[in-house]
Short mmCIF file of C-alpha atoms and ligand atoms in Angstrom, two decimals:
data_model
loop_
_atom_site.label_atom_id
_atom_site.label_comp_id
_atom_site.label_asym_id
_atom_site.label_seq_id
_atom_site.Cartn_x
_atom_site.Cartn_y
_atom_site.Cartn_z
CA MET T 899 31.51 -9.00 27.12
CA ILE T 900 29.01 -6.76 29.49
CA GLN T 901 25.66 -9.09 29.45
CA VAL T 902 22.35 -7.07 28.92
CA ALA T 903 18.64 -8.20 29.53
CA VAL T 904 16.08 -6.30 27.93
CA MET T 905 12.89 -6.68 30.11
CA GLY T 906 9.64 -5.85 28.03
CA TYR T 907 9.82 -5.57 24.46
CA GLY T 908 8.15 -3.50 22.96
CA THR T 909 8.35 -0.27 21.57
CA VAL T 910 11.22 1.39 23.92
CA GLY T 911 12.45 -1.88 24.28
CA SER T 912 12.78 -3.12 21.26
CA GLY T 913 14.73 0.65 20.24
CA VAL T 914 16.72 -0.48 22.70
CA VAL T 915 17.95 -3.85 20.76
CA GLU T 916 18.08 -0.81 18.16
CA VAL T 917 19.96 1.59 19.34
CA ILE T 918 23.03 -0.93 20.87
CA GLU T 919 22.63 -2.97 17.58
CA LYS T 920 22.96 0.36 14.99
CA ASN T 921 25.88 1.52 17.72
CA LYS T 922 27.19 -0.95 17.96
CA ALA T 923 31.07 0.29 17.07
CA GLU T 924 30.21 3.12 19.35
CA ILE T 925 28.84 2.28 22.55
CA ASN T 926 30.72 -0.66 22.59
CA LYS T 927 33.92 2.37 23.01
CA LYS T 928 32.03 4.76 24.92
CA SER T 929 31.39 1.78 27.75
CA GLY T 930 34.74 0.38 27.48
CA GLU T 931 33.70 -2.99 27.14
CA ASP T 932 31.33 -4.78 24.23
CA ILE T 933 27.81 -4.77 25.17
CA ASN T 934 26.25 -7.68 24.12
CA ILE T 935 22.59 -8.18 24.46
CA LYS T 936 21.83 -11.35 26.02
CA TYR T 937 17.97 -12.26 26.93
CA ILE T 938 14.88 -10.65 26.14
CA LEU T 939 12.20 -10.83 27.89
CA ASP T 940 8.16 -10.48 27.08
CA LEU T 941 5.40 -12.57 27.44
CA ARG T 942 4.88 -13.13 23.65
CA ASP T 943 6.75 -14.43 20.92
CA PHE T 944 8.60 -13.01 18.45
CA PRO T 945 9.29 -15.92 15.87
CA SER T 946 10.41 -13.63 12.80
CA ASP T 947 12.15 -11.41 14.64
CA PRO T 948 16.02 -11.76 14.09
CA TYR T 949 16.71 -11.58 17.83
CA ALA T 950 14.42 -14.97 18.45
CA ASP T 951 16.68 -16.65 19.67
CA LYS T 952 17.48 -14.15 22.72
CA VAL T 953 13.10 -14.09 23.72
CA VAL T 954 12.36 -16.00 27.05
CA HIS T 955 8.93 -15.98 28.96
CA ASP T 956 10.61 -16.11 32.67
CA VAL T 957 12.72 -13.24 34.38
CA GLU T 958 14.04 -16.20 36.87
CA GLN T 959 16.58 -16.96 34.00
CA ILE T 960 17.55 -13.20 34.03
CA LEU T 961 17.77 -12.50 37.48
CA SER T 962 19.80 -16.11 38.52
CA ASP T 963 22.17 -16.01 35.50
CA PRO T 964 25.04 -14.09 37.11
CA GLU T 965 26.39 -12.75 33.87
CA VAL T 966 23.54 -10.31 33.40
CA LYS T 967 25.15 -7.34 35.55
CA ILE T 968 22.73 -4.67 33.00
CA ILE T 969 19.19 -4.82 33.02
CA CYS T 970 16.44 -2.46 31.02
CA GLU T 971 13.44 -2.01 32.53
CA THR T 972 11.08 -0.65 29.71
CA MET T 973 7.92 -2.43 30.57
CA GLY T 974 6.59 0.76 32.15
CA GLY T 975 3.36 0.40 35.01
CA ILE T 976 4.55 -0.59 38.75
CA LYS T 977 3.59 -4.32 38.53
CA PRO T 978 5.85 -6.70 37.58
CA ALA T 979 8.15 -3.89 37.16
CA TYR T 980 8.68 -2.95 40.48
CA ASP T 981 9.07 -6.41 41.45
CA PHE T 982 11.25 -7.72 39.03
CA THR T 983 13.20 -4.05 39.24
CA LYS T 984 13.85 -4.59 43.27
CA ARG T 985 15.03 -8.80 42.87
CA ALA T 986 17.32 -7.62 40.26
CA LEU T 987 19.25 -4.53 41.71
CA LEU T 988 19.69 -7.19 45.50
CA ALA T 989 21.34 -9.42 43.11
CA GLY T 990 23.31 -6.37 42.76
CA LYS T 991 22.23 -5.77 38.67
CA SER T 992 21.84 -2.71 37.46
CA VAL T 993 18.58 -1.24 35.92
CA CYS T 994 17.85 1.73 33.12
CA THR T 995 14.60 2.40 33.28
CA SER T 996 12.31 4.61 30.96
CA ASN T 997 9.22 3.53 33.43
CA LYS T 998 8.22 7.25 35.73
CA GLU T 999 5.43 5.52 36.96
CA LEU T 1000 8.36 3.65 38.45
CA VAL T 1001 10.97 5.71 39.58
CA ALA T 1002 8.03 8.52 40.81
CA ALA T 1003 6.72 5.81 43.07
CA HIS T 1004 9.83 3.97 44.37
CA GLY T 1005 12.56 5.89 42.84
CA PRO T 1006 14.82 6.92 46.02
CA GLU T 1007 13.53 3.02 47.33
CA LEU T 1008 14.97 1.25 44.56
CA ILE T 1009 18.70 4.10 44.30
CA GLN T 1010 19.62 3.30 48.10
CA ILE T 1011 18.94 -0.62 47.15
CA ALA T 1012 21.14 0.12 44.35
CA HIS T 1013 23.71 1.69 45.92
CA GLU T 1014 23.87 -0.74 49.14
CA HIS T 1015 24.46 -3.37 46.61
CA LYS T 1016 27.10 -1.68 44.76
CA CYS T 1017 24.98 -1.23 41.76
CA ASN T 1018 22.87 1.39 40.03
CA TYR T 1019 19.10 2.93 39.06
CA LEU T 1020 19.43 4.80 36.58
CA PHE T 1021 16.94 6.48 34.82
CA GLU T 1022 17.55 9.09 32.11
CA ALA T 1023 14.88 8.25 29.79
CA SER T 1024 11.80 8.50 32.24
CA VAL T 1025 11.58 12.44 32.14
CA GLY T 1026 11.97 14.02 28.83
CA GLY T 1027 12.83 10.79 26.25
CA GLY T 1028 15.86 11.34 24.85
CA ILE T 1029 16.65 15.12 26.31
CA PRO T 1030 19.46 14.77 29.03
CA ILE T 1031 17.78 15.79 31.32
CA ILE T 1032 18.46 13.91 34.73
CA ARG T 1033 22.21 13.52 33.57
CA PRO T 1034 22.59 17.39 33.71
CA LEU T 1035 20.91 17.65 37.18
CA ASN T 1036 22.81 14.77 39.16
CA TYR T 1037 26.15 15.11 37.10
CA SER T 1038 26.49 18.40 35.81
CA LEU T 1039 24.89 22.09 37.39
CA THR T 1040 26.55 20.51 40.96
CA ALA T 1041 27.75 23.26 41.65
CA GLU T 1042 24.67 25.71 42.00
CA LYS T 1043 21.72 25.61 44.18
CA ILE T 1044 18.77 24.59 41.70
CA ASP T 1045 15.86 26.94 42.69
CA ALA T 1046 13.27 26.25 39.68
CA ILE T 1047 12.41 23.99 37.81
CA THR T 1048 9.82 24.60 34.72
CA GLY T 1049 9.35 22.02 31.50
CA ILE T 1050 6.91 20.88 29.01
CA LEU T 1051 7.22 17.15 29.80
CA ASN T 1052 4.54 16.17 27.30
CA GLY T 1053 4.37 15.39 23.85
CA THR T 1054 0.84 14.53 23.58
CA THR T 1055 -0.50 17.60 25.35
CA ASN T 1056 1.80 19.83 23.63
CA TYR T 1057 1.32 18.27 19.82
CA ILE T 1058 -2.81 18.48 20.81
CA LEU T 1059 -2.21 22.60 22.57
CA THR T 1060 -0.29 23.46 18.83
CA LYS T 1061 -2.49 22.17 16.77
CA MET T 1062 -5.33 23.64 18.15
CA GLU T 1063 -3.65 26.88 18.25
CA ARG T 1064 -1.97 26.42 14.33
CA GLU T 1065 -5.48 25.56 13.52
CA GLY T 1066 -7.88 27.19 15.19
CA ALA T 1067 -9.32 23.00 16.24
CA ASP T 1068 -11.10 22.49 19.45
CA PHE T 1069 -9.85 19.78 21.59
CA ALA T 1070 -12.08 17.14 21.18
CA SER T 1071 -11.52 16.31 17.14
CA VAL T 1072 -7.23 17.56 17.97
CA LEU T 1073 -7.38 14.65 20.48
CA LYS T 1074 -8.86 12.11 17.85
CA GLU T 1075 -6.80 12.75 15.39
CA ALA T 1076 -3.86 12.57 17.37
CA GLN T 1077 -5.01 9.52 18.53
CA ASP T 1078 -6.15 8.39 14.14
CA LYS T 1079 -2.37 9.03 13.25
CA GLY T 1080 -0.90 7.12 16.60
CA TYR T 1081 0.14 10.01 18.41
CA ALA T 1082 -2.05 9.46 21.56
CA GLU T 1083 -2.98 6.56 23.42
CA ARG T 1084 -6.34 5.29 23.29
CA ASN T 1085 -6.58 6.13 26.42
CA PRO T 1086 -5.18 9.32 26.86
CA GLU T 1087 -5.93 10.11 30.36
CA ALA T 1088 -2.94 10.21 31.82
CA ASP T 1089 -1.46 12.51 29.47
CA VAL T 1090 -4.44 14.88 28.34
CA GLU T 1091 -4.92 15.49 32.35
CA GLY T 1092 -1.65 16.14 33.30
CA TYR T 1093 -0.60 12.99 35.38
CA ASP T 1094 2.15 11.90 33.12
CA ALA T 1095 3.65 15.55 33.42
CA CYS T 1096 3.12 15.31 36.99
CA ARG T 1097 5.30 11.65 37.32
CA LYS T 1098 7.90 14.00 35.67
CA ILE T 1099 7.84 16.83 37.21
CA ALA T 1100 7.43 14.95 40.87
CA ILE T 1101 11.50 13.09 39.24
CA LEU T 1102 13.15 16.08 38.11
CA SER T 1103 11.52 18.37 41.48
CA SER T 1104 13.17 15.56 43.72
CA LEU T 1105 17.00 16.17 42.29
CA MET T 1106 16.34 19.38 42.57
CA CYS T 1107 15.96 18.94 46.33
CA GLY T 1108 17.29 15.75 47.05
CA LYS T 1109 15.02 14.91 49.01
CA ASN T 1110 11.41 13.20 47.84
CA VAL T 1111 8.82 14.78 46.27
CA LYS T 1112 5.95 13.13 46.38
CA TYR T 1113 3.17 13.04 42.55
CA GLN T 1114 0.25 12.19 44.96
CA ASP T 1115 1.08 16.50 46.35
CA ILE T 1116 1.44 17.82 43.61
CA TYR T 1117 -1.47 20.07 42.07
CA THR T 1118 -2.36 18.58 37.95
CA GLU T 1119 -4.69 20.26 35.83
CA GLY T 1120 -4.81 18.53 33.03
CA ILE T 1121 -5.80 20.48 29.28
CA THR T 1122 -9.34 19.36 28.79
CA LYS T 1123 -11.27 22.50 29.43
CA ILE T 1124 -8.76 24.35 27.00
CA THR T 1125 -10.79 25.96 24.35
CA GLU T 1126 -10.51 27.57 20.55
CA ALA T 1127 -11.44 30.70 21.96
CA ASP T 1128 -8.97 30.13 24.98
CA PHE T 1129 -6.59 30.51 21.48
CA VAL T 1130 -8.33 33.40 20.43
CA TYR T 1131 -7.49 35.85 23.49
CA ALA T 1132 -3.72 34.37 23.90
CA LYS T 1133 -3.27 35.64 20.39
CA ALA T 1134 -5.02 38.47 21.03
CA MET T 1135 -2.34 38.83 24.07
CA GLY T 1136 0.86 38.16 22.31
CA LYS T 1137 0.57 34.36 23.65
CA THR T 1138 0.22 31.15 23.62
CA ILE T 1139 -0.64 28.64 26.22
CA LYS T 1140 1.38 25.50 27.81
CA LEU T 1141 1.09 22.73 30.02
CA LEU T 1142 4.25 23.43 32.40
CA ALA T 1143 4.84 21.33 34.69
CA GLN T 1144 7.16 23.43 37.13
CA SER T 1145 9.43 23.14 40.69
CA LYS T 1146 10.12 26.21 42.50
CA GLU T 1147 11.82 27.33 45.78
CA VAL T 1148 10.85 30.60 47.11
CA ASP T 1149 12.08 31.40 50.17
CA GLY T 1150 11.62 28.43 51.86
CA ASN T 1151 8.60 27.05 50.68
CA MET T 1152 8.69 24.06 47.64
CA TYR T 1153 6.03 24.27 45.49
CA ALA T 1154 5.05 22.01 42.77
CA MET T 1155 2.09 22.28 39.89
CA VAL T 1156 1.37 21.02 36.35
CA ALA T 1157 -1.47 23.73 35.07
CA PRO T 1158 -2.05 25.01 31.68
CA PHE T 1159 -0.02 28.92 31.52
CA MET T 1160 -0.69 31.16 28.91
CA ILE T 1161 2.96 32.44 28.52
CA SER T 1162 4.50 35.00 26.07
CA TYR T 1163 6.16 34.56 22.33
CA ASP T 1164 9.28 36.31 24.35
CA HIS T 1165 9.46 33.14 26.56
CA PRO T 1166 11.69 30.26 25.12
CA LEU T 1167 9.10 27.70 25.97
CA SER T 1168 6.62 29.54 24.11
CA MET T 1169 9.29 28.20 21.24
CA VAL T 1170 8.26 24.09 21.89
CA ASN T 1171 5.58 23.07 19.30
CA ASP T 1172 4.62 19.69 18.45
CA VAL T 1173 5.43 16.76 19.96
CA PHE T 1174 8.39 18.03 21.73
CA ASN T 1175 10.03 18.48 24.95
CA ALA T 1176 12.66 21.08 26.93
CA VAL T 1177 12.85 21.95 30.21
CA CYS T 1178 14.24 24.80 31.73
CA VAL T 1179 16.45 25.08 34.95
CA HIS T 1180 17.09 27.93 37.39
CA GLY T 1181 20.12 27.64 39.27
CA ASN T 1182 21.71 30.48 41.54
CA MET T 1183 25.10 31.19 39.43
CA LEU T 1184 24.59 29.87 36.50
CA GLY T 1185 20.97 31.57 36.15
CA ASP T 1186 18.94 30.03 32.72
CA SER T 1187 19.79 26.72 31.10
CA MET T 1188 17.26 25.13 29.25
CA TYR T 1189 17.32 21.52 27.29
CA TYR T 1190 15.29 20.80 24.52
CA GLY T 1191 14.37 17.61 21.93
CA ARG T 1192 12.20 14.60 21.08
CA GLY T 1193 10.63 13.97 24.31
CA ALA T 1194 8.69 11.14 23.05
CA GLY T 1195 9.29 8.45 20.56
CA LYS T 1196 10.69 4.78 20.15
CA LEU T 1197 14.76 5.27 20.08
CA PRO T 1198 15.12 9.23 21.41
CA THR T 1199 13.85 7.13 24.63
CA ALA T 1200 15.65 4.08 24.06
CA SER T 1201 18.67 5.86 23.41
CA ALA T 1202 18.56 7.11 26.81
CA VAL T 1203 18.02 4.02 28.47
CA VAL T 1204 21.35 2.85 26.55
CA SER T 1205 23.08 6.01 27.25
CA ASP T 1206 22.35 4.61 31.12
CA VAL T 1207 23.17 1.10 29.73
CA VAL T 1208 26.98 2.77 28.89
CA ASP T 1209 26.87 4.71 32.14
CA CYS T 1210 26.77 1.28 34.36
CA ALA T 1211 29.39 -0.46 31.85
CA ARG T 1212 31.49 2.05 33.06
CA HIS T 1213 30.57 1.55 36.90
CA ILE T 1214 30.45 -1.87 37.27
CA GLY T 1215 30.65 -2.44 41.33
CA LYS T 1216 30.43 1.23 41.93
CA VAL T 1217 28.14 3.70 42.69
CA ILE T 1218 27.40 6.30 40.71
CA MET T 1219 26.16 8.84 43.37
CA CYS T 1220 22.49 10.33 42.54
CA PHE T 1221 21.32 12.80 45.87
CA TRP T 1222 17.39 11.64 46.07
CA ASP T 1223 16.37 10.93 49.79
CA ASN T 1224 13.12 9.28 50.70
CA GLU T 1225 12.41 11.68 53.63
CA ASP T 1226 9.31 12.93 52.10
CA VAL T 1227 9.53 16.72 51.05
CA GLU T 1228 6.45 19.52 52.61
CA LEU T 1229 5.12 20.94 49.74
CA THR T 1230 3.84 24.24 50.10
CA GLY T 1231 0.00 24.90 49.18
CA ILE T 1232 -0.12 26.32 45.48
CA GLU T 1233 -2.92 28.42 47.32
CA LYS T 1234 0.26 30.56 48.87
CA ALA T 1235 1.48 31.02 44.83
CA SER T 1236 1.29 34.52 43.49
CA ARG T 1237 0.57 35.61 40.10
CA ARG T 1238 -1.78 36.78 37.14
CA PHE T 1239 -5.00 35.37 36.01
CA PHE T 1240 -6.55 35.42 32.60
CA VAL T 1241 -10.28 35.35 33.12
CA ARG T 1242 -13.47 35.06 30.95
CA VAL T 1243 -16.62 35.94 32.18
CA PRO T 1244 -20.63 36.09 30.31
CA GLU T 1245 -21.20 39.98 29.21
CA GLN T 1246 -23.34 40.95 31.55
CA LYS T 1247 -21.12 40.42 34.68
CA GLU T 1248 -18.58 43.16 33.23
CA LYS T 1249 -19.18 45.39 35.97
CA GLU T 1250 -19.40 43.12 38.48
CA ALA T 1251 -16.42 41.57 37.49
CA LEU T 1252 -14.27 45.19 37.49
CA HIS T 1253 -16.27 45.60 40.63
CA ILE T 1254 -14.55 42.51 42.60
CA PHE T 1255 -10.88 42.28 41.02
CA GLU T 1256 -10.67 46.11 41.51
CA SER T 1257 -8.00 46.37 38.54
CA ALA T 1258 -7.76 44.83 35.64
CA SER T 1259 -6.90 44.82 31.66
CA VAL T 1260 -9.15 44.39 29.56
CA ILE T 1261 -8.71 42.07 26.67
CA GLU T 1262 -10.35 42.89 22.90
CA ALA T 1263 -10.93 39.62 21.02
CA ASP T 1264 -13.48 38.27 18.46
CA VAL T 1265 -15.52 36.08 21.51
CA PRO T 1266 -19.28 37.24 21.69
CA GLY T 1267 -21.33 37.22 24.78
CA GLU T 1268 -17.78 37.65 26.59
CA PHE T 1269 -16.05 39.36 28.37
CA ALA T 1270 -12.53 38.58 29.05
CA PHE T 1271 -9.38 40.76 31.09
CA VAL T 1272 -6.05 39.80 33.19
CA THR T 1273 -6.19 40.48 37.10
CA ASP T 1274 -3.53 42.15 39.19
CA ARG T 1275 -0.64 39.66 40.55
CA MET T 1276 -2.73 37.95 43.57
CA THR T 1277 -2.12 34.36 45.84
CA GLU T 1278 -5.23 32.14 44.03
CA LYS T 1279 -6.87 32.15 47.09
CA GLU T 1280 -7.05 35.84 46.69
CA PHE T 1281 -8.44 34.88 43.42
CA ASN T 1282 -10.63 31.68 44.24
CA GLU T 1283 -12.47 33.77 46.96
CA LYS T 1284 -13.50 36.11 43.61
CA ALA T 1285 -13.79 34.37 40.79
CA GLU T 1286 -16.69 32.51 43.24
CA GLN T 1287 -17.84 36.13 43.88
CA VAL T 1288 -18.57 36.36 40.65
CA GLY T 1289 -18.86 33.40 38.31
CA ILE T 1290 -16.37 33.14 35.93
CA ILE T 1291 -16.34 31.28 32.70
CA SER T 1292 -13.09 30.07 32.84
CA ARG T 1293 -9.15 31.09 33.74
CA ILE T 1294 -5.87 30.20 32.44
CA ARG T 1295 -3.27 31.68 34.72
CA ILE T 1296 -0.69 33.42 33.29
CA GLU T 1297 3.81 32.64 33.83
CA GLU T 1298 5.63 35.70 33.64
N1 HSE F 1492 2.70 9.86 26.40
C1 HSE F 1492 3.70 10.37 27.01
C2 HSE F 1492 3.87 11.52 26.16
C3 HSE F 1492 4.87 10.12 26.15
O1 HSE F 1492 2.72 11.82 25.49
O2 HSE F 1492 5.04 12.65 26.44
C4 HSE F 1492 7.02 9.89 26.68
O3 HSE F 1492 6.64 10.19 27.90
#
């Protein structure tokens, strides 16, 4: 029997307990040994919970128990999760986590400590919730040189953009409705400003290149400036708007960014709606592959944590390879990246805009008082210089 502890009995932690209980037979069979939850760490008591007798308040009880071989860290945040995780790994206990903040901030250090102590730090649930994406990158696509990853990695913003598109609604009212229904957090900043997607693409980019992509270095723009009018134009262009997180290696330069993009309806990510997430991975031999599913939610996320528990149970005392070195990657600034841009200007600036942008495809849509167009391909730097000269209303990048 393998003894497991769950640290953090919130949404994901209670989901982990539920998954282990409900799928006991499958999980035990696939682990090769029975998995038993010995402790649940939380500050609170849960007197009416069926697992009330397993709840402890002192992490020392878990860390000092040699029987505990695997810990599920479902606390979230850096403190005290970082300290607890580090101590668990130093004690040779494997840790499985859904904590993207911690993985993005300290992933390579924690992986190294784990490996030095013949245990594992696994984080399948940290990106894309229940979608298997870390394991494919680590184990399946090992014959590939992966040169691009593009994903919809945040369910809240995808839900908001989908609603705005379908209902012609504005950002603020859709956000409020999402909060009232419990889909969006009361403090939605991490989601709507793109910070959550930024942590997740930092993790995927690091696995893509085997070195450390710092989330602080990734250009990040959220969806708060997207309006109903943008969707009117997008529709006229046969496109939709999605918050994309992407990283690409072009001619030895590594780019990573999070921003809203206009994408055509024939792009596979245009079909990813509501709270769903998807990740497109491009390998130099395989070409494109796509991973799609529930990127958030109690049971999908818990299922991914438990899949890591099974992996750890199969590898007690052994290291599961993960190539993510401590060496920081120098990202190339996005001002060098080149693309087309959708631009809105006040109607009186039509001539000036056409003169400054030289060549542009005009977009006809029912938005009074404005002139809109798509630029030729140009670098972000060139675009910013021209946009400043014209004085634009807004712009959205176009993903080809
Ligand atoms: N807030 C996140 C989202 C939860 O909306 O996708 C999953 O990481």
